[in-house]
Amino acid sequence: MKEYTSFEIDGKEAKKYISFDVGGTKVKHGLLLEDGTILSKDSYDTHCTNLDLFLKEMTETINMYTQNHQVSGVAISLPGFINPHTGYSESGGAVTALDHQNLKKLLEKRTSLPIEVENDGNCVALAEKVSGNAKNCTDFICMTIGTGIGGGIFVNGSLLHGHSFRGGEIGFMITRAGNYDMDILHSNASTNALIKAYKKLKGISEHQHIEGETVFLESRKNSSVRKLVDEWVQHISYGIFNLAATLNPQKILIGGGVIAQQGLISKINHKLDQLPWWKRIKIPVERCKYQNDAGMIGAMYNFIEKQGR
């Protein structure tokens, strides 16, 4: 790992933070400066069902950074229903080990560093608001496409948490009524949903590991897979349409690793333009500035907001 000594921002020594972005497949982590600069980053597989292993891996990662760096705190982006004030996770989403747990308190017992947590979709929205493609917006929505569908919503310049911290859980929107297994965005518009449909089409075991990249590459030469991707993009467009119709934001930003696929934003906009009602509520639909790093950057901004510089 590259060694860094001292950095200055506006004439003052910049603080360093450890930031985690916990996903259903990987836990991404990095050492960040307070302006969002990522000094180093890495990832490891998520222990989704074992709390002890989850805490052990995260604590060891924190210790790895603190051995060589003076760190001001630990920022964490988490899936699920998160109370950002207390750190309590009513649900950990795909990381069931965090159901009814308080990661903030659990880690504060294992390290002397202050800890702050926030929902992953909200962290993406914070990253885009502070220094990304929504910097000049007061009303916008981030939609993240990954293991599931996440979201973060800004209204009148403020992050919308909702009464019980479920604001932005757009993955639960019903967009395909009549098929319980595929009714909601989580199950018809996520990367996992695309891979699941691909496996079914190809007769591949559900236990075999397939990357989303594989599906997109094959769609270029296989018409059946291309049709599968086309239907998947259509489901994404339905979710975007409903969000635009409900909240009338200035723009909707799409994030997640899958957005790196060439032409995907154009395909989404094309599907929206095919909806006869879109012209009445049409808004810009663009990509997030920060792709795979958005969660880490937003988590750090949340930490700074909560703790003060």
Coordinates of C-alpha atoms in Angstrom, one line a residue:
M1 CA 0.0 0.0 0.0
K2 CA 1.3 3.4 -0.9
E3 CA 2.5 5.5 2.0
Y4 CA 1.2 9.0 2.4
T5 CA 2.5 11.5 5.0
S6 CA 0.9 15.0 4.9
F7 CA -1.6 16.7 2.7
E8 CA -2.9 20.3 2.9
I9 CA -6.3 21.6 1.8
D10 CA -6.8 25.4 2.0
G11 CA -3.5 25.8 3.9
K12 CA -4.6 23.3 6.6
E13 CA -3.4 19.7 7.0
A14 CA -6.1 17.5 5.5
K15 CA -7.7 14.9 7.7
K16 CA -7.8 11.3 6.6
Y17 CA -10.8 8.9 6.9
I18 CA -11.3 5.2 6.5
S19 CA -14.4 4.7 4.4
F20 CA -16.4 1.5 3.8
D21 CA -19.0 0.7 1.2
V22 CA -20.8 -2.5 2.3
G23 CA -22.5 -4.3 -0.5
G24 CA -24.2 -7.7 -0.8
T25 CA -21.2 -9.1 -2.7
K26 CA -18.1 -7.0 -1.8
V27 CA -17.1 -4.6 1.0
K28 CA -15.1 -1.8 -0.6
H29 CA -12.8 0.2 1.6
G30 CA -10.4 3.1 1.2
L31 CA -8.4 5.8 2.8
L32 CA -9.8 9.2 1.8
L33 CA -8.9 12.8 2.3
E34 CA -11.7 15.2 3.4
D35 CA -12.0 16.6 -0.1
G36 CA -13.0 13.2 -1.5
T37 CA -9.5 12.3 -2.8
I38 CA -9.0 8.5 -2.6
L39 CA -5.5 7.7 -1.5
S40 CA -5.9 3.9 -1.6
K41 CA -8.7 1.4 -1.9
D42 CA -9.4 -2.3 -2.0
S43 CA -12.2 -4.8 -1.3
Y44 CA -13.0 -8.1 0.2
D45 CA -16.0 -10.6 0.0
T46 CA -18.9 -9.7 2.3
H47 CA -19.8 -12.1 5.1
C48 CA -23.5 -11.5 4.7
T49 CA -24.8 -14.0 7.2
N50 CA -22.1 -14.2 9.9
L51 CA -21.9 -11.2 12.2
D52 CA -18.7 -12.3 13.9
L53 CA -16.8 -12.7 10.7
F54 CA -18.3 -9.5 9.3
L55 CA -17.0 -7.6 12.4
K56 CA -13.6 -9.4 12.4
E57 CA -12.9 -8.5 8.8
M58 CA -13.9 -4.9 9.2
T59 CA -12.0 -4.4 12.4
E60 CA -8.8 -5.9 10.9
T61 CA -9.2 -3.6 7.9
I62 CA -9.5 -0.6 10.2
N63 CA -6.4 -1.7 12.1
M64 CA -4.5 -2.1 8.9
Y65 CA -5.1 1.5 8.0
T66 CA -4.4 2.9 11.5
Q67 CA -1.0 1.2 11.7
N68 CA 0.4 3.5 9.1
H69 CA -1.9 6.6 9.2
Q70 CA -3.4 9.0 11.6
V71 CA -7.1 8.7 10.9
S72 CA -9.9 11.0 12.1
G73 CA -12.7 8.4 11.9
V74 CA -14.5 5.6 10.1
A75 CA -17.4 6.2 7.6
I76 CA -19.6 3.4 6.5
S77 CA -22.2 3.1 3.8
L78 CA -24.7 0.3 4.4
P79 CA -27.6 -1.4 2.7
G80 CA -31.0 -1.6 4.4
F81 CA -33.1 0.6 6.8
I82 CA -30.5 2.6 8.7
N83 CA -31.0 5.1 11.4
P84 CA -28.1 7.5 10.7
H85 CA -28.4 9.1 14.1
T86 CA -28.1 6.0 16.3
G87 CA -26.4 3.6 13.8
Y88 CA -29.2 1.0 14.2
S89 CA -30.0 -1.3 11.3
E90 CA -33.6 -2.5 11.4
S91 CA -32.7 -4.4 8.2
G92 CA -29.3 -5.0 6.6
G93 CA -30.8 -5.7 3.2
A94 CA -28.7 -8.4 1.5
V95 CA -26.3 -8.4 4.6
T96 CA -28.7 -10.2 6.9
A97 CA -26.0 -10.4 9.6
L98 CA -26.7 -6.7 10.3
D99 CA -30.5 -7.2 10.8
H100 CA -31.5 -5.6 14.2
Q101 CA -27.8 -4.7 14.9
N102 CA -26.0 -1.5 15.6
L103 CA -22.8 -1.5 13.6
K104 CA -21.8 1.9 15.0
K105 CA -21.8 0.8 18.6
L106 CA -20.3 -2.6 17.8
L107 CA -17.3 -1.1 16.1
E108 CA -16.9 1.7 18.7
K109 CA -16.3 -1.1 21.2
R110 CA -13.5 -2.5 19.0
T111 CA -11.7 0.8 18.1
S112 CA -11.1 4.2 19.6
L113 CA -12.2 5.9 16.4
P114 CA -15.6 7.7 16.0
I115 CA -17.9 5.8 13.6
E116 CA -20.8 7.1 11.4
V117 CA -23.1 5.1 9.2
E118 CA -25.7 5.9 6.6
N119 CA -27.8 4.1 4.0
D120 CA -25.9 3.3 0.8
G121 CA -28.3 5.0 -1.6
N122 CA -28.2 8.1 0.6
C123 CA -24.4 8.0 0.5
V124 CA -24.4 8.0 -3.3
A125 CA -26.8 11.0 -3.3
L126 CA -24.5 12.9 -0.8
A127 CA -21.5 12.3 -3.0
E128 CA -23.3 13.6 -6.0
K129 CA -24.7 16.6 -4.1
V130 CA -21.4 17.7 -2.5
S131 CA -19.0 17.3 -5.4
G132 CA -20.7 15.3 -8.2
N133 CA -23.2 15.8 -11.0
A134 CA -25.9 17.2 -8.7
K135 CA -23.7 19.9 -7.1
N136 CA -26.0 22.7 -8.4
C137 CA -29.3 20.8 -7.7
T138 CA -31.7 21.2 -4.8
D139 CA -34.1 18.4 -6.0
F140 CA -32.7 15.3 -7.5
I141 CA -32.7 11.5 -7.2
C142 CA -29.9 9.0 -7.4
M143 CA -30.8 5.4 -8.5
T144 CA -28.2 2.8 -8.0
I145 CA -28.2 -0.5 -9.9
G146 CA -26.3 -3.3 -8.2
T147 CA -27.1 -6.4 -6.2
G148 CA -30.4 -4.6 -5.6
I149 CA -31.8 -1.2 -6.6
G150 CA -30.9 1.6 -4.2
G151 CA -31.9 5.2 -4.1
G152 CA -31.2 8.6 -2.5
I153 CA -33.5 11.5 -2.7
F154 CA -32.9 15.2 -2.2
V155 CA -35.9 17.5 -1.8
N156 CA -35.4 21.3 -1.3
G157 CA -31.7 20.8 -0.7
S158 CA -32.2 18.2 2.1
L159 CA -31.7 14.4 2.1
L160 CA -35.1 12.6 2.4
H161 CA -34.8 9.9 5.1
G162 CA -38.5 9.4 5.6
H163 CA -40.5 8.8 8.8
S164 CA -38.9 5.4 9.6
F165 CA -35.7 5.8 7.5
R166 CA -37.1 4.1 4.4
G167 CA -37.0 7.1 2.1
G168 CA -35.3 6.2 -1.2
E169 CA -36.0 2.5 -1.0
I170 CA -37.1 2.6 -4.6
G171 CA -36.2 -1.0 -5.2
F172 CA -39.6 -1.9 -3.6
M173 CA -41.6 -0.1 -6.3
I174 CA -43.9 -2.5 -8.1
T175 CA -43.3 -2.1 -11.8
R176 CA -44.5 -5.5 -13.1
A177 CA -47.6 -6.6 -11.4
G178 CA -48.8 -10.2 -11.7
N179 CA -45.6 -12.1 -11.1
Y180 CA -44.7 -12.1 -7.5
D181 CA -41.0 -13.1 -8.1
M182 CA -40.5 -10.2 -10.5
D183 CA -43.0 -7.5 -9.4
I184 CA -40.5 -5.1 -7.8
L185 CA -37.5 -3.3 -9.1
H186 CA -35.1 -5.3 -6.9
S187 CA -36.2 -8.4 -8.8
N188 CA -36.6 -7.1 -12.3
A189 CA -34.1 -4.2 -12.7
S190 CA -31.1 -5.0 -10.6
T191 CA -27.9 -6.5 -12.0
N192 CA -28.7 -9.7 -10.0
A193 CA -32.1 -9.8 -11.7
L194 CA -30.4 -9.6 -15.1
I195 CA -27.9 -12.4 -14.2
K196 CA -30.7 -14.6 -12.9
A197 CA -32.7 -14.2 -16.1
Y198 CA -29.6 -14.9 -18.1
K199 CA -28.9 -18.2 -16.2
K200 CA -32.5 -19.3 -16.7
L201 CA -32.3 -18.5 -20.4
K202 CA -29.0 -20.4 -20.8
G203 CA -29.9 -23.3 -18.5
I204 CA -27.0 -22.4 -16.1
S205 CA -27.1 -23.5 -12.5
E206 CA -28.2 -20.7 -10.1
H207 CA -25.1 -21.5 -8.0
Q208 CA -22.6 -20.8 -10.9
H209 CA -20.9 -17.5 -10.7
I210 CA -21.6 -15.2 -13.6
E211 CA -20.5 -11.6 -14.0
G212 CA -22.9 -9.0 -15.4
E213 CA -20.1 -8.2 -18.0
T214 CA -20.7 -11.7 -19.4
V215 CA -24.3 -11.0 -20.2
F216 CA -23.6 -7.7 -21.9
L217 CA -20.8 -9.1 -24.0
E218 CA -23.0 -12.0 -25.2
S219 CA -25.9 -9.6 -26.0
R220 CA -23.8 -8.1 -28.8
K221 CA -23.9 -11.4 -30.8
N222 CA -26.9 -13.3 -29.3
S223 CA -30.4 -12.0 -30.2
S224 CA -32.0 -13.9 -27.3
V225 CA -29.7 -12.3 -24.7
R226 CA -30.0 -8.9 -26.4
K227 CA -33.8 -9.2 -26.0
L228 CA -33.2 -10.1 -22.3
V229 CA -31.1 -7.0 -21.8
D230 CA -33.7 -4.9 -23.6
E231 CA -36.5 -6.0 -21.3
W232 CA -34.2 -5.3 -18.3
V233 CA -33.6 -1.8 -19.5
Q234 CA -37.3 -1.3 -19.9
H235 CA -37.9 -2.2 -16.3
I236 CA -35.3 0.4 -15.2
S237 CA -37.1 3.0 -17.3
Y238 CA -40.5 2.2 -15.6
G239 CA -38.9 2.9 -12.2
I240 CA -37.4 6.2 -13.5
F241 CA -40.7 7.2 -15.0
N242 CA -42.5 6.7 -11.7
L243 CA -39.9 8.7 -9.7
A244 CA -40.1 11.6 -12.2
A245 CA -43.9 11.6 -12.1
T246 CA -44.0 11.5 -8.3
L247 CA -41.3 14.0 -7.3
N248 CA -40.6 16.1 -10.4
P249 CA -36.8 16.4 -9.6
Q250 CA -34.4 18.5 -11.6
K251 CA -32.6 15.4 -12.8
I252 CA -32.2 11.7 -12.0
L253 CA -28.7 10.3 -11.8
I254 CA -28.0 6.6 -12.4
G255 CA -25.1 4.9 -10.5
G256 CA -23.7 1.5 -9.9
G257 CA -20.9 -0.4 -11.6
V258 CA -23.2 -1.5 -14.4
I259 CA -23.4 2.1 -15.7
A260 CA -19.9 1.7 -17.0
Q261 CA -21.5 -0.4 -19.8
Q262 CA -21.2 1.7 -23.0
G263 CA -24.4 3.2 -24.2
L264 CA -26.5 2.1 -21.2
I265 CA -27.7 5.6 -20.3
S266 CA -28.6 6.2 -24.0
K267 CA -30.7 2.9 -24.0
I268 CA -32.5 3.9 -20.8
N269 CA -33.4 7.3 -22.3
H270 CA -34.5 5.7 -25.5
K271 CA -36.9 3.4 -23.6
L272 CA -38.2 6.5 -21.7
D273 CA -38.8 8.3 -25.0
Q274 CA -40.9 5.4 -26.2
L275 CA -43.3 5.9 -23.3
P276 CA -46.1 8.2 -24.6
W277 CA -46.5 10.1 -21.3
W278 CA -42.8 10.8 -20.8
K279 CA -42.8 14.0 -22.9
R280 CA -45.1 15.5 -20.3
I281 CA -42.8 15.0 -17.3
K282 CA -39.5 14.5 -19.1
I283 CA -36.3 15.5 -17.1
P284 CA -32.6 14.8 -17.7
V285 CA -31.5 11.2 -16.9
E286 CA -27.7 11.1 -16.6
R287 CA -25.0 9.0 -15.0
C288 CA -23.5 9.7 -11.6
K289 CA -20.1 11.3 -11.6
Y290 CA -18.8 8.7 -9.0
Q291 CA -19.4 5.1 -10.0
N292 CA -18.0 2.4 -7.8
D293 CA -16.4 5.0 -5.4
A294 CA -19.7 6.9 -4.7
G295 CA -20.6 5.0 -1.6
M296 CA -17.2 5.5 0.1
I297 CA -17.1 9.2 -0.8
G298 CA -20.6 9.9 0.3
A299 CA -20.1 8.0 3.5
M300 CA -17.2 10.2 4.3
Y301 CA -19.2 13.4 3.6
N302 CA -21.9 12.0 5.9
F303 CA -19.2 11.5 8.6
I304 CA -17.9 15.1 8.3
E305 CA -21.5 16.5 8.4
K306 CA -22.3 14.5 11.5
Q307 CA -19.0 15.1 13.3
G308 CA -18.0 18.5 12.0
R309 CA -14.5 19.1 10.6

